[in-house]
Every structure is written in C-alpha cells, then in structure tokens.
Coordinates of C-alpha atoms in Angstrom, one line a residue:
Chain A
S1 CA -71.4 -16.3 -52.8
Q2 CA -69.3 -15.7 -49.7
Q3 CA -67.5 -12.4 -49.9
G4 CA -66.2 -11.9 -46.3
E5 CA -63.2 -13.5 -44.8
E6 CA -63.0 -13.5 -41.1
D7 CA -60.0 -13.7 -38.9
P8 CA -59.3 -15.4 -36.6
Q9 CA -61.5 -18.5 -37.1
A10 CA -61.6 -19.1 -33.4
L11 CA -60.8 -17.0 -30.3
S12 CA -60.7 -18.0 -26.7
I13 CA -60.5 -15.3 -24.0
Q14 CA -61.0 -14.9 -20.3
E15 CA -64.1 -13.2 -19.0
G16 CA -63.5 -9.5 -18.7
E17 CA -61.0 -9.4 -21.6
N18 CA -61.7 -7.7 -24.9
A19 CA -62.3 -9.7 -28.1
T20 CA -61.4 -8.4 -31.5
M21 CA -62.2 -10.0 -34.8
N22 CA -61.6 -8.8 -38.3
C23 CA -63.4 -9.1 -41.6
S24 CA -62.1 -8.5 -45.1
Y25 CA -64.2 -8.3 -48.3
K26 CA -63.6 -8.0 -52.0
T27 CA -66.2 -5.7 -53.7
S28 CA -68.0 -2.5 -53.1
I29 CA -70.6 -2.3 -50.4
N30 CA -73.5 -0.2 -49.2
N31 CA -73.0 -1.3 -45.6
L32 CA -71.4 -4.0 -43.5
Q33 CA -73.2 -5.8 -40.7
W34 CA -72.2 -8.0 -37.8
Y35 CA -74.4 -10.9 -36.6
R36 CA -74.1 -13.2 -33.6
Q37 CA -75.1 -16.9 -33.7
N38 CA -75.4 -19.0 -30.6
S39 CA -74.9 -22.7 -31.1
G40 CA -77.7 -24.3 -33.1
R41 CA -79.7 -21.1 -33.3
G42 CA -80.5 -18.3 -35.8
L43 CA -78.5 -15.2 -36.3
V44 CA -79.1 -12.0 -34.4
H45 CA -78.2 -8.6 -35.8
L46 CA -75.7 -6.7 -33.7
I47 CA -74.7 -3.6 -35.6
L48 CA -74.7 -2.0 -39.0
I49 CA -72.1 0.4 -40.3
R50 CA -72.7 2.3 -43.6
S51 CA -70.0 2.7 -46.2
N52 CA -69.5 6.4 -45.4
E53 CA -69.0 5.7 -41.7
R54 CA -65.7 4.8 -40.1
E55 CA -66.7 3.8 -36.6
K56 CA -69.8 2.9 -34.7
H57 CA -70.6 2.0 -31.1
S58 CA -73.4 0.0 -29.6
G59 CA -73.1 -0.8 -25.9
R60 CA -70.0 -2.9 -25.5
L61 CA -69.5 -3.3 -29.2
R62 CA -67.3 -1.1 -31.4
V63 CA -67.1 -1.6 -35.1
T64 CA -64.7 0.1 -37.5
L65 CA -64.8 0.2 -41.3
D66 CA -62.0 1.0 -43.7
T67 CA -63.3 1.0 -47.2
S68 CA -59.9 1.7 -48.7
K69 CA -58.6 -1.6 -47.2
K70 CA -62.0 -3.3 -47.6
S71 CA -61.9 -4.4 -44.0
S72 CA -63.9 -4.1 -40.8
S73 CA -63.3 -5.0 -37.2
L74 CA -65.6 -5.9 -34.3
L75 CA -64.4 -5.2 -30.7
I76 CA -66.3 -6.6 -27.8
T77 CA -65.2 -5.0 -24.6
A78 CA -65.4 -6.5 -21.1
S79 CA -66.5 -9.9 -22.4
R80 CA -69.0 -12.1 -20.6
A81 CA -69.7 -15.8 -20.7
A82 CA -72.9 -15.0 -22.5
D83 CA -70.8 -13.6 -25.4
T84 CA -69.7 -17.1 -26.3
A85 CA -71.0 -17.5 -29.8
S86 CA -70.1 -17.3 -33.5
Y87 CA -69.8 -13.9 -35.0
F88 CA -70.4 -13.2 -38.7
C89 CA -69.7 -10.2 -40.8
A90 CA -72.0 -9.6 -43.8
T91 CA -71.6 -7.2 -46.6
A92 CA -74.6 -5.6 -48.4
L93 CA -74.4 -4.2 -51.8
S94 CA -78.2 -4.0 -52.4
Y95 CA -80.5 -5.6 -49.9
K96 CA -78.9 -9.1 -50.1
L97 CA -76.2 -10.1 -47.7
S98 CA -73.1 -12.1 -48.2
F99 CA -71.7 -13.7 -45.1
G100 CA -68.2 -14.5 -44.0
A101 CA -67.4 -17.9 -42.5
G102 CA -67.4 -16.5 -39.0
T103 CA -65.3 -16.3 -35.9
T104 CA -66.1 -18.6 -33.0
V105 CA -65.6 -16.8 -29.7
T106 CA -65.3 -18.7 -26.4
V107 CA -65.4 -16.7 -23.2
R108 CA -64.0 -18.6 -20.2
A109 CA -65.3 -17.9 -16.8
Chain B
D1 CA -93.5 -9.8 -29.9
A2 CA -92.9 -9.5 -33.6
M3 CA -90.8 -12.3 -34.8
V4 CA -89.8 -14.9 -37.4
I5 CA -91.0 -18.4 -36.6
Q6 CA -89.8 -21.6 -38.2
N7 CA -91.4 -25.0 -38.1
P8 CA -90.4 -27.6 -37.4
R9 CA -87.2 -26.9 -35.4
Y10 CA -85.9 -30.4 -36.3
Q11 CA -86.9 -32.4 -39.3
V12 CA -85.8 -35.9 -40.2
T13 CA -86.4 -37.2 -43.7
Q14 CA -85.4 -40.1 -45.8
F15 CA -83.1 -39.9 -48.8
G16 CA -85.3 -38.9 -51.8
K17 CA -88.5 -38.2 -49.7
P18 CA -89.8 -34.7 -50.3
V19 CA -89.8 -32.3 -47.3
T20 CA -91.3 -28.9 -46.7
L21 CA -90.0 -26.4 -44.2
S22 CA -92.1 -23.5 -43.0
C23 CA -91.4 -19.9 -42.1
S24 CA -93.8 -17.3 -40.9
Q25 CA -93.3 -13.7 -39.7
T26 CA -95.3 -11.1 -37.8
L27 CA -93.0 -8.2 -38.8
N28 CA -94.9 -7.4 -42.0
H29 CA -91.6 -7.3 -43.9
N30 CA -91.7 -7.4 -47.7
V31 CA -88.6 -9.5 -48.2
M32 CA -88.2 -13.1 -47.1
Y33 CA -85.0 -15.1 -47.5
W34 CA -84.0 -18.8 -47.2
Y35 CA -80.4 -19.7 -46.3
Q36 CA -78.6 -23.0 -46.0
Q37 CA -76.0 -23.3 -43.4
K38 CA -73.7 -26.3 -43.0
S39 CA -71.6 -27.0 -39.9
S40 CA -69.0 -24.3 -39.3
Q41 CA -69.8 -22.5 -42.5
A42 CA -71.3 -19.2 -43.6
P43 CA -75.0 -19.0 -44.3
K44 CA -75.5 -19.4 -48.0
L45 CA -78.4 -17.6 -49.7
L46 CA -80.7 -20.0 -51.6
F47 CA -83.3 -17.6 -52.8
H48 CA -85.5 -14.8 -51.7
Y49 CA -88.9 -13.2 -52.3
Y50 CA -89.2 -9.5 -52.8
D51 CA -92.9 -9.1 -52.2
K52 CA -94.3 -11.7 -54.7
D53 CA -91.2 -11.7 -56.9
F54 CA -89.1 -14.8 -56.6
N55 CA -85.3 -14.5 -57.0
N56 CA -83.2 -17.6 -57.2
E57 CA -79.5 -17.6 -56.7
A58 CA -77.6 -18.9 -59.7
D59 CA -76.0 -21.8 -57.8
T60 CA -79.1 -23.0 -56.0
P61 CA -79.9 -26.6 -57.2
D62 CA -83.2 -27.2 -58.9
N63 CA -84.0 -29.6 -56.1
F64 CA -84.9 -26.6 -53.9
Q65 CA -88.1 -24.7 -54.5
S66 CA -90.0 -22.0 -52.6
R67 CA -93.5 -20.7 -52.2
R68 CA -94.8 -17.5 -50.7
P69 CA -98.6 -17.7 -50.6
N70 CA -98.9 -14.4 -48.7
T71 CA -96.8 -11.8 -46.9
S72 CA -96.5 -13.7 -43.7
F73 CA -95.6 -17.2 -44.9
C74 CA -92.8 -18.7 -47.0
F75 CA -92.0 -22.4 -47.6
L76 CA -88.9 -24.2 -48.6
D77 CA -89.5 -27.4 -50.6
I78 CA -86.8 -29.9 -51.1
R79 CA -88.1 -32.3 -53.8
S80 CA -85.6 -35.2 -53.4
P81 CA -83.3 -34.6 -50.4
G82 CA -79.8 -36.0 -50.7
L83 CA -77.4 -36.7 -47.9
G84 CA -75.6 -33.5 -48.9
D85 CA -78.7 -31.4 -48.1
A86 CA -78.5 -32.1 -44.4
A87 CA -78.0 -28.7 -42.9
M88 CA -79.5 -25.9 -40.9
Y89 CA -82.1 -23.9 -42.9
L90 CA -82.5 -20.3 -41.9
C91 CA -85.4 -18.1 -42.8
A92 CA -84.9 -14.3 -42.6
T93 CA -86.9 -11.2 -43.3
S94 CA -86.1 -7.6 -44.0
R95 CA -88.0 -4.4 -44.8
E96 CA -86.8 -2.9 -48.0
G97 CA -87.6 0.4 -49.5
T98 CA -86.6 4.1 -49.1
G99 CA -84.7 4.6 -45.9
S100 CA -84.2 1.0 -45.0
Y101 CA -80.8 -0.4 -44.3
N102 CA -81.0 -4.1 -45.0
E103 CA -81.0 -5.4 -41.4
Q104 CA -82.2 -9.0 -41.6
F105 CA -84.2 -10.7 -38.9
F106 CA -83.7 -14.5 -38.6
G107 CA -85.8 -17.3 -37.3
P108 CA -84.3 -20.0 -35.1
G109 CA -83.7 -22.3 -38.0
T110 CA -84.7 -25.9 -38.9
R111 CA -82.1 -28.6 -38.6
L112 CA -82.7 -31.1 -41.4
T113 CA -81.3 -34.6 -41.1
V114 CA -81.4 -36.9 -44.1
L115 CA -81.2 -40.6 -43.5

C-alpha cells in the first residue's frame, strides 16, 4: 500500500533554479529512497538515506530525513532540462518498497 | 551492461484474452518484483519472488499470477484481462541479504492496452 505522500504534485522551474520536493510517511522505516521516472519509462534509483542518517548528497542531489517528523526532502540544485521527470520517494521497512504518488518536475529552458 | 529487460515494451490484448509479460535480468539478483503503475499514480507492488519463494500482496487480484522458472527470468500472467488492467507493468530486482540496502533496479516497463 502507498505510504508516502509527496508535495507538491507538480513543479515547474526555470533551468538553473533549484527544485525542492517533500515526502511524508506514516510508519517506521529502515531507509528512504528517491527514484526518477522519465515519461513512459522505468524508475531509476537516485539516492538512499538510512533511518539513522539526517542528510546525504550525491552530485546535484541533496536529501534530508527527519524521522521524528516522518518526512524527507529532495533538493535538485542548478536544474537542467534533462531533470524533467517524475520523482518518487519510497520507504523501506524490510526489502519491500512503498512508493509515494510522485512529484512531476518540469524544467523550462 | 547488467540490466533488467522487459518484453514486449508494448502489449495489446483483448478483453478476457490471457497475456504474459516477460522480465529477465543479468544482475543475478535474488529478488524480483512486479509492479503495476497506472497513469500519474505510484507503482503498486503486485508480488515478488525472494529466490524461489513467491510472495503475493494481500490486495493483488487472483487474475494476476507469476512464475519464476530460474534466477534470471520472471513472468507475469494475466488470466483474463479487464479494461481496468490497462497499465504500465514494471519489473524490478534487488539483491537482498546481509549488508544490502534494498535498492531496486527497474526495467523499462511494458505498457499494456486492453481493447
């Protein structure tokens, strides 16, 4: 069942700007992951943050996790047209993932 | 390159006509998953195989079945597709065990249309 709720549902930004999206969840987790999905394609794993971590970076991506608030955020810095996609958070309690509904990001050139 | 492959990419079937979707992987991962994703929705887990053990989600309709004849291949069978089964079907794999962190690797998906 879907556990994550993402906010906003859609985001439109200018190339070069930063994009921030948020994910809230309801139950305990082992880790939280973010995935990207280009239109009509499969999902690509972006970054994983464990429940005992608070922040993680990977290239232009920055993820935070606040387990007390059961929330996470994904920041994409200096966005590019190629970042246009849907972004999903997924919570993991064991090895199964529960996905949020996603945030659709459009980067305008 | 190691990857997850799904065939076909697009499948059209008729209402009630059985259909089989295929997934193969070269990652040698021990867990394989099938998800259903409808337009603008989250991927919904249908079932998964942990090695040879089949694990069905409680709300997966009986109309959906799966087979995993070996480590590399997994099939999704829809016995009598209804219009509501039109969706993208995603196969994913992961390596589970000591020290693994549940990252899943997805195939490109099969878009199923039911006429």
